[in-house]
Each structure stands twice: as structure tokens, then as C-alpha cells.
mmCIF file of C-alpha atoms in Angstrom:
data_model
loop_
_atom_site.group_PDB
_atom_site.id
_atom_site.type_symbol
_atom_site.label_atom_id
_atom_site.label_comp_id
_atom_site.label_asym_id
_atom_site.label_seq_id
_atom_site.Cartn_x
_atom_site.Cartn_y
_atom_site.Cartn_z
ATOM 1 C CA UNK A 1009 10.084 -123.927 23.447
ATOM 2 C CA UNK A 1010 9.309 -120.431 24.534
ATOM 3 C CA UNK A 1011 12.336 -118.995 22.711
ATOM 4 C CA UNK A 1012 11.222 -120.467 19.353
ATOM 5 C CA UNK A 1013 7.660 -119.187 19.851
ATOM 6 C CA UNK A 1014 8.964 -115.739 20.767
ATOM 7 C CA UNK A 1015 11.226 -115.730 17.682
ATOM 8 C CA UNK A 1016 8.345 -116.726 15.434
ATOM 9 C CA UNK A 1017 6.145 -113.977 16.978
ATOM 10 C CA UNK A 1018 8.865 -111.356 16.541
ATOM 11 C CA UNK A 1019 9.465 -112.403 12.969
ATOM 12 C CA UNK A 1020 5.764 -112.201 12.231
ATOM 13 C CA UNK A 1021 5.536 -108.749 13.857
ATOM 14 C CA UNK A 1022 8.549 -107.502 11.857
ATOM 15 C CA UNK A 1023 7.067 -108.815 8.629
ATOM 16 C CA UNK A 1024 3.715 -107.211 9.427
ATOM 17 C CA UNK A 1025 5.321 -103.881 10.205
ATOM 18 C CA UNK A 1026 7.447 -103.888 7.042
ATOM 19 C CA UNK A 1027 4.905 -105.204 4.551
ATOM 20 C CA UNK A 1028 3.965 -102.618 1.955
ATOM 21 C CA UNK A 1029 0.594 -102.450 0.174
ATOM 22 C CA UNK A 1030 1.116 -103.595 -3.423
ATOM 23 C CA UNK A 1031 -2.298 -103.124 -5.010
ATOM 24 C CA UNK A 1032 -4.773 -100.285 -4.398
ATOM 25 C CA UNK A 1033 -8.137 -100.334 -6.172
ATOM 26 C CA UNK A 1034 -10.296 -97.181 -6.188
ATOM 27 C CA UNK A 1035 -14.049 -97.280 -6.854
ATOM 28 C CA UNK A 1036 -16.756 -94.576 -6.815
ATOM 29 C CA UNK A 1037 -14.469 -91.641 -7.696
ATOM 30 C CA UNK A 1038 -15.271 -89.527 -10.740
ATOM 31 C CA UNK A 1039 -13.606 -86.316 -9.603
ATOM 32 C CA UNK A 1040 -10.234 -87.805 -8.669
ATOM 33 C CA UNK A 1041 -8.050 -90.328 -10.496
ATOM 34 C CA UNK A 1042 -6.934 -93.495 -8.710
ATOM 35 C CA UNK A 1043 -3.418 -92.049 -8.462
ATOM 36 C CA UNK A 1044 -4.748 -88.828 -6.809
ATOM 37 C CA UNK A 1045 -6.759 -90.839 -4.252
ATOM 38 C CA UNK A 1046 -3.712 -93.028 -3.576
ATOM 39 C CA UNK A 1047 -1.539 -89.965 -2.951
ATOM 40 C CA UNK A 1048 -4.153 -88.390 -0.676
ATOM 41 C CA UNK A 1049 -4.768 -91.451 1.496
ATOM 42 C CA UNK A 1050 -1.393 -93.243 1.368
ATOM 43 C CA UNK A 1051 1.119 -90.386 1.115
ATOM 44 C CA UNK A 1052 4.917 -90.487 1.361
ATOM 45 C CA UNK A 1053 7.288 -93.413 1.832
ATOM 46 C CA UNK A 1054 5.405 -94.734 4.881
ATOM 47 C CA UNK A 1055 1.960 -94.237 3.404
ATOM 48 C CA UNK A 1056 1.817 -97.732 1.889
ATOM 49 C CA UNK A 1057 3.074 -99.453 5.013
ATOM 50 C CA UNK A 1058 0.235 -101.958 5.630
ATOM 51 C CA UNK A 1059 0.272 -101.765 9.427
ATOM 52 C CA UNK A 1060 0.550 -97.984 9.510
ATOM 53 C CA UNK A 1061 -2.211 -97.548 6.915
ATOM 54 C CA UNK A 1062 -4.554 -99.925 8.771
ATOM 55 C CA UNK A 1063 -3.959 -98.214 12.178
ATOM 56 C CA UNK A 1064 -4.359 -94.738 10.602
ATOM 57 C CA UNK A 1065 -7.676 -95.716 9.064
ATOM 58 C CA UNK A 1066 -8.974 -97.368 12.245
ATOM 59 C CA UNK A 1067 -7.747 -94.829 14.836
ATOM 60 C CA UNK A 1068 -7.544 -91.424 13.141
ATOM 61 C CA UNK A 1069 -10.358 -89.171 11.813
ATOM 62 C CA UNK A 1070 -10.970 -89.547 8.091
ATOM 63 C CA UNK A 1071 -9.267 -87.020 5.846
ATOM 64 C CA UNK A 1072 -11.351 -84.166 4.561
ATOM 65 C CA UNK A 1073 -11.278 -84.354 0.763
ATOM 66 C CA UNK A 1074 -12.968 -81.675 -1.334
ATOM 67 C CA UNK A 1075 -16.200 -82.900 -2.983
ATOM 68 C CA UNK A 1076 -15.963 -86.214 -1.050
ATOM 69 C CA UNK A 1077 -18.596 -87.046 1.566
ATOM 70 C CA UNK A 1078 -16.601 -89.970 3.027
ATOM 71 C CA UNK A 1079 -14.537 -93.002 2.063
ATOM 72 C CA UNK A 1080 -14.060 -96.607 3.189
ATOM 73 C CA UNK A 1081 -10.864 -98.598 3.046
ATOM 74 C CA UNK A 1082 -11.255 -102.392 2.813
ATOM 75 C CA UNK A 1083 -8.123 -104.452 3.547
ATOM 76 C CA UNK A 1084 -8.578 -107.635 1.555
ATOM 77 C CA UNK A 1085 -5.066 -108.587 2.637
ATOM 78 C CA UNK A 1086 -1.944 -106.668 3.833
ATOM 79 C CA UNK A 1087 -0.975 -106.412 0.122
ATOM 80 C CA UNK A 1088 -4.359 -105.751 -1.434
ATOM 81 C CA UNK A 1089 -6.507 -102.726 -0.457
ATOM 82 C CA UNK A 1090 -9.761 -101.271 -1.912
ATOM 83 C CA UNK A 1091 -10.773 -97.639 -1.450
ATOM 84 C CA UNK A 1092 -14.482 -96.865 -1.858
ATOM 85 C CA UNK A 1093 -15.193 -93.162 -2.431
ATOM 86 C CA UNK A 1094 -18.617 -91.613 -1.610
ATOM 87 C CA UNK A 1095 -18.786 -88.337 -3.531
ATOM 88 C CA UNK A 1096 -20.984 -85.393 -2.626
ATOM 89 C CA UNK A 1097 -24.052 -85.044 -4.865
ATOM 90 C CA UNK A 1098 -23.635 -81.713 -6.693
ATOM 91 C CA UNK A 1099 -26.164 -80.279 -9.169
ATOM 92 C CA UNK A 1100 -24.842 -76.756 -9.701
ATOM 93 C CA UNK A 1101 -22.828 -73.839 -8.390
ATOM 94 C CA UNK A 1102 -23.013 -70.060 -7.947
ATOM 95 C CA UNK A 1103 -20.198 -67.520 -7.910
ATOM 96 C CA UNK A 1104 -19.797 -65.760 -4.553
ATOM 97 C CA UNK A 1105 -16.995 -63.493 -3.331
ATOM 98 C CA UNK A 1106 -14.407 -64.833 -5.812
ATOM 99 C CA UNK A 1107 -15.269 -68.477 -4.949
ATOM 100 C CA UNK A 1108 -17.501 -71.120 -6.460
ATOM 101 C CA UNK A 1109 -20.212 -72.376 -4.105
ATOM 102 C CA UNK A 1110 -21.403 -75.836 -5.045
ATOM 103 C CA UNK A 1111 -24.849 -77.010 -3.885
ATOM 104 C CA UNK A 1112 -26.606 -80.343 -3.814
ATOM 105 C CA UNK A 1113 -30.146 -81.381 -4.779
ATOM 106 C CA UNK A 1114 -31.619 -79.768 -1.668
ATOM 107 C CA UNK A 1115 -29.861 -76.474 -2.236
ATOM 108 C CA UNK A 1116 -27.347 -77.119 0.593
ATOM 109 C CA UNK A 1117 -23.971 -75.576 -0.038
ATOM 110 C CA UNK A 1118 -21.624 -78.573 0.262
ATOM 111 C CA UNK A 1119 -18.343 -77.147 -1.011
ATOM 112 C CA UNK A 1120 -16.547 -73.856 -1.550
ATOM 113 C CA UNK A 1121 -13.745 -73.960 -4.063
ATOM 114 C CA UNK A 1122 -11.647 -71.787 -6.386
ATOM 115 C CA UNK A 1123 -11.844 -74.651 -8.869
ATOM 116 C CA UNK A 1124 -14.453 -74.943 -11.626
ATOM 117 C CA UNK A 1125 -15.567 -78.525 -11.909
ATOM 118 C CA UNK A 1126 -16.126 -79.798 -15.448
ATOM 119 C CA UNK A 1127 -19.637 -81.003 -16.133
ATOM 120 C CA UNK A 1128 -21.276 -78.927 -13.373
ATOM 121 C CA UNK A 1129 -23.338 -75.953 -14.586
ATOM 122 C CA UNK A 1130 -23.217 -72.504 -13.113
ATOM 123 C CA UNK A 1131 -26.654 -71.066 -12.221
ATOM 124 C CA UNK A 1132 -26.125 -67.330 -12.502
ATOM 125 C CA UNK A 1133 -29.740 -66.117 -12.275
ATOM 126 C CA UNK A 1134 -30.310 -67.041 -8.618
ATOM 127 C CA UNK A 1135 -30.858 -64.181 -6.175
ATOM 128 C CA UNK A 1136 -29.417 -65.075 -2.806
ATOM 129 C CA UNK A 1137 -28.223 -63.488 0.477
ATOM 130 C CA UNK A 1138 -25.252 -64.199 2.722
ATOM 131 C CA UNK A 1139 -23.877 -67.739 2.289
ATOM 132 C CA UNK A 1140 -22.861 -69.972 5.208
ATOM 133 C CA UNK A 1141 -21.479 -73.535 4.827
ATOM 134 C CA UNK A 1142 -23.081 -76.072 5.055
ATOM 135 C CA UNK A 1143 -26.401 -74.231 5.038
ATOM 136 C CA UNK A 1144 -29.029 -73.973 2.265
ATOM 137 C CA UNK A 1145 -28.336 -71.400 -0.427
ATOM 138 C CA UNK A 1146 -30.547 -68.540 0.832
ATOM 139 C CA UNK A 1147 -32.754 -67.960 -2.220
ATOM 140 C CA UNK A 1148 -36.251 -66.410 -2.071
ATOM 141 C CA UNK A 1149 -37.850 -69.222 -4.034
ATOM 142 C CA UNK A 1150 -36.876 -72.634 -2.570
ATOM 143 C CA UNK A 1151 -38.923 -74.461 -5.251
ATOM 144 C CA UNK A 1152 -36.234 -73.540 -7.790
ATOM 145 C CA UNK A 1153 -33.955 -76.296 -6.435
ATOM 146 C CA UNK A 1154 -36.541 -78.909 -7.438
ATOM 147 C CA UNK A 1155 -36.541 -77.438 -10.962
ATOM 148 C CA UNK A 1156 -32.707 -77.381 -11.134
ATOM 149 C CA UNK A 1157 -32.478 -80.976 -9.805
ATOM 150 C CA UNK A 1158 -35.047 -82.240 -12.312
ATOM 151 C CA UNK A 1159 -33.323 -80.510 -15.230
ATOM 152 C CA UNK A 1160 -29.791 -81.552 -14.299
ATOM 153 C CA UNK A 1161 -30.871 -85.169 -13.847
ATOM 154 C CA UNK A 1162 -32.551 -85.248 -17.246
ATOM 155 C CA UNK A 1163 -29.448 -83.669 -18.819
ATOM 156 C CA UNK A 1164 -27.268 -86.201 -17.040
ATOM 157 C CA UNK A 1165 -29.285 -89.190 -18.254
ATOM 158 C CA UNK A 1166 -29.118 -87.796 -21.857
ATOM 159 C CA UNK A 1167 -25.356 -87.265 -21.463
ATOM 160 C CA UNK A 1168 -25.645 -83.525 -22.301
ATOM 161 C CA UNK A 1169 -23.129 -81.234 -20.601
ATOM 162 C CA UNK A 1170 -24.061 -77.560 -20.221
ATOM 163 C CA UNK A 1171 -21.955 -74.643 -19.062
ATOM 164 C CA UNK A 1172 -24.714 -72.512 -17.668
ATOM 165 C CA UNK A 1173 -28.402 -72.677 -16.766
ATOM 166 C CA UNK A 1174 -30.194 -69.328 -16.664
ATOM 167 C CA UNK A 1175 -33.591 -68.940 -15.012
ATOM 168 C CA UNK A 1176 -35.781 -65.912 -15.631
ATOM 169 C CA UNK A 1177 -38.336 -64.512 -13.194
ATOM 170 C CA UNK A 1178 -40.933 -66.992 -14.507
ATOM 171 C CA UNK A 1179 -38.637 -69.944 -13.742
ATOM 172 C CA UNK A 1180 -38.182 -70.604 -17.429
ATOM 173 C CA UNK A 1181 -34.859 -72.256 -18.181
ATOM 174 C CA UNK A 1182 -32.197 -71.342 -20.758
ATOM 175 C CA UNK A 1183 -29.197 -73.620 -21.398
ATOM 176 C CA UNK A 1184 -25.840 -72.302 -22.572
ATOM 177 C CA UNK A 1185 -23.501 -74.797 -24.235
ATOM 178 C CA UNK A 1186 -20.517 -72.979 -25.748
ATOM 179 C CA UNK A 1187 -21.884 -70.856 -28.598
ATOM 180 C CA UNK A 1188 -25.342 -72.433 -28.488
ATOM 181 C CA UNK A 1189 -28.185 -71.131 -26.332
ATOM 182 C CA UNK A 1190 -31.286 -73.310 -25.895
ATOM 183 C CA UNK A 1191 -34.572 -71.800 -24.740
ATOM 184 C CA UNK A 1192 -36.501 -74.513 -22.873
ATOM 185 C CA UNK A 1193 -39.386 -72.440 -21.562
ATOM 186 C CA UNK A 1194 -41.173 -73.812 -18.523
ATOM 187 C CA UNK A 1195 -40.638 -77.239 -16.927
ATOM 188 C CA UNK A 1196 -43.497 -78.905 -18.838
ATOM 189 C CA UNK A 1197 -42.512 -81.953 -20.947
ATOM 190 C CA UNK A 1198 -38.855 -81.538 -19.912
ATOM 191 C CA UNK A 1199 -37.947 -85.124 -20.833
ATOM 192 C CA UNK A 1200 -39.284 -84.610 -24.337
ATOM 193 C CA UNK A 1201 -37.530 -81.280 -24.800
ATOM 194 C CA UNK A 1202 -34.158 -82.757 -23.748
ATOM 195 C CA UNK A 1203 -34.728 -85.810 -25.931
ATOM 196 C CA UNK A 1204 -35.283 -83.467 -28.882
ATOM 197 C CA UNK A 1205 -32.120 -81.563 -27.993
ATOM 198 C CA UNK A 1206 -30.174 -84.773 -27.847
ATOM 199 C CA UNK A 1207 -31.340 -85.679 -31.363
ATOM 200 C CA UNK A 1208 -30.544 -82.189 -32.745
ATOM 201 C CA UNK A 1209 -27.108 -81.857 -31.128
ATOM 202 C CA UNK A 1210 -25.078 -83.144 -34.121
ATOM 203 C CA UNK A 1211 -26.793 -80.599 -36.418
ATOM 204 C CA UNK A 1212 -25.697 -77.752 -34.100
ATOM 205 C CA UNK A 1213 -21.977 -78.627 -34.274
ATOM 206 C CA UNK A 1214 -19.954 -75.585 -35.297
ATOM 207 C CA UNK A 1215 -22.954 -73.266 -35.236
ATOM 208 C CA UNK A 1216 -23.528 -70.213 -33.056
ATOM 209 C CA UNK A 1217 -26.984 -69.037 -32.068
ATOM 210 C CA UNK A 1218 -30.223 -69.796 -30.207
ATOM 211 C CA UNK A 1219 -32.449 -72.841 -30.493
ATOM 212 C CA UNK A 1220 -36.068 -72.418 -29.360
ATOM 213 C CA UNK A 1221 -37.411 -75.629 -27.811
ATOM 214 C CA UNK A 1222 -40.024 -73.729 -25.797
ATOM 215 C CA UNK A 1223 -42.577 -74.519 -28.590
ATOM 216 C CA UNK A 1224 -42.184 -78.280 -28.005
ATOM 217 C CA UNK A 1225 -45.512 -80.142 -28.267
ATOM 218 C CA UNK A 1226 -45.436 -83.857 -27.486
ATOM 219 C CA UNK A 1227 -48.502 -84.442 -29.729
ATOM 220 C CA UNK A 1228 -46.580 -83.200 -32.780
ATOM 221 C CA UNK A 1229 -44.898 -86.191 -34.435
ATOM 222 C CA UNK A 1230 -42.812 -84.138 -36.894
ATOM 223 C CA UNK A 1231 -41.925 -80.858 -35.153
ATOM 224 C CA UNK A 1232 -39.746 -78.058 -36.470
ATOM 225 C CA UNK A 1233 -37.869 -75.659 -34.227
ATOM 226 C CA UNK A 1234 -36.608 -72.131 -34.800
ATOM 227 C CA UNK A 1235 -32.858 -71.557 -34.747
ATOM 228 C CA UNK A 1236 -31.589 -68.005 -34.870
ATOM 229 C CA UNK A 1237 -27.924 -67.650 -35.872
ATOM 230 C CA UNK A 1238 -25.721 -65.089 -34.182
ATOM 231 C CA UNK A 1239 -24.548 -62.350 -36.463
#
């Protein structure tokens, strides 16, 4: 009767409240490991309690995680959960008042951090005024962000990591990769220049000096490039 139904309901409620999440899958995260995401979103002994985690996600504001735009938690079952991370799009950073200011493709400062992210180049040649988050980096020439975005995307596709991208007053780019400096010149034929760099990379291993790709000519089928060793 009613007593049995109540007992079944109470047993179900107790089970639901005591069930712990067994499997957490993390997708979309390059900056954090699955373990780090798990610790951030399901912390402590009660963090993996299925009921608590579900209610937290549904009722509380999402946690602010550096370099993460937002996240979604999908409960496939009380035991099986998927976390989908949406990372902020970052193309470079500048150093400002002992912090690193990371900006996106539109030049918007999206993060301030004391941490240097691997694989994100510093752009030291930009002249800018007072920085406010999350506002655009206040540079005189806003077109420079299009140049930076284009260059970083081409480098990313070619799987070339650079430490630094210098721009001179003519918006000509110079890449710094460890002991190698690469002069790219202007933004003409950028895909071709980076393709050449990709092909030459193995020959530069262990060397120190400057490679001049600013003479690149797409009509030249067998080009040679000047490399000046550091003394």
C-alpha cells in the first residue's frame, strides 16, 4: 500500500542522493588536463555526488575558469558525465604591469594572467595605452590585429610554434623561435612564406641566426634564401 510506495520512494531518494559519478569525460580542453577540469568542477569528497553536482550545475552560476569562455555538463546518467569546454580564442599577448594580457582575434583583452601559455606568441612591438578588461587593446593601428590573426592562423595550420612576433613601423613581421629569427617582410604571399619555413625547419635545427624569407617570390620554383649565422 502507501507504506510500501513510500519506502520505495525513500529508498530511491537515498540512492539518488548517495550515488557518485564514476566516469567523467572532458572534451574541448587544450589548456587543462581532464584531471584538472575534474578537480575544478567536481571538487572535494562531495564534488562527485551525482545529485549535488546536477543541482550545482543547474542552479548556481558557472565557475569562472581562466582562458575558458564557458562549459557545459551533460549528464548521460547519474554515473556517467561529459564536460564540454569552450575555450577563449587567443592569438597573442602583451606584457603590461608585470602581467600578461592575452587578446583574441579582434584585439579584445580576454584574460590577464601571471602565467605564460605555451604556444601563444608575445607581440612586443605593439604601442598601446591604458588597458581595461575586457576592452580592445588600445593600439593606434587597429588593422594590425587582422595581420596578427592571419599570421597566427597560418602558423597554427603549419604546426609552427613561435615565441615572439615583432612588427616594425611598416607592419613587417619578424618571427622569433628560440635562437632562430625569421624575417617575413610584409603580409604578401604569407601562406607561401610559412610553407617554405615549414620545409626548411629541419635544416635549422641546432643553428642560431636569421633566415630572410622576405625575398620570397611565388613564381620562383627553386628559390634560395639567405641565412646569417650569429657570431
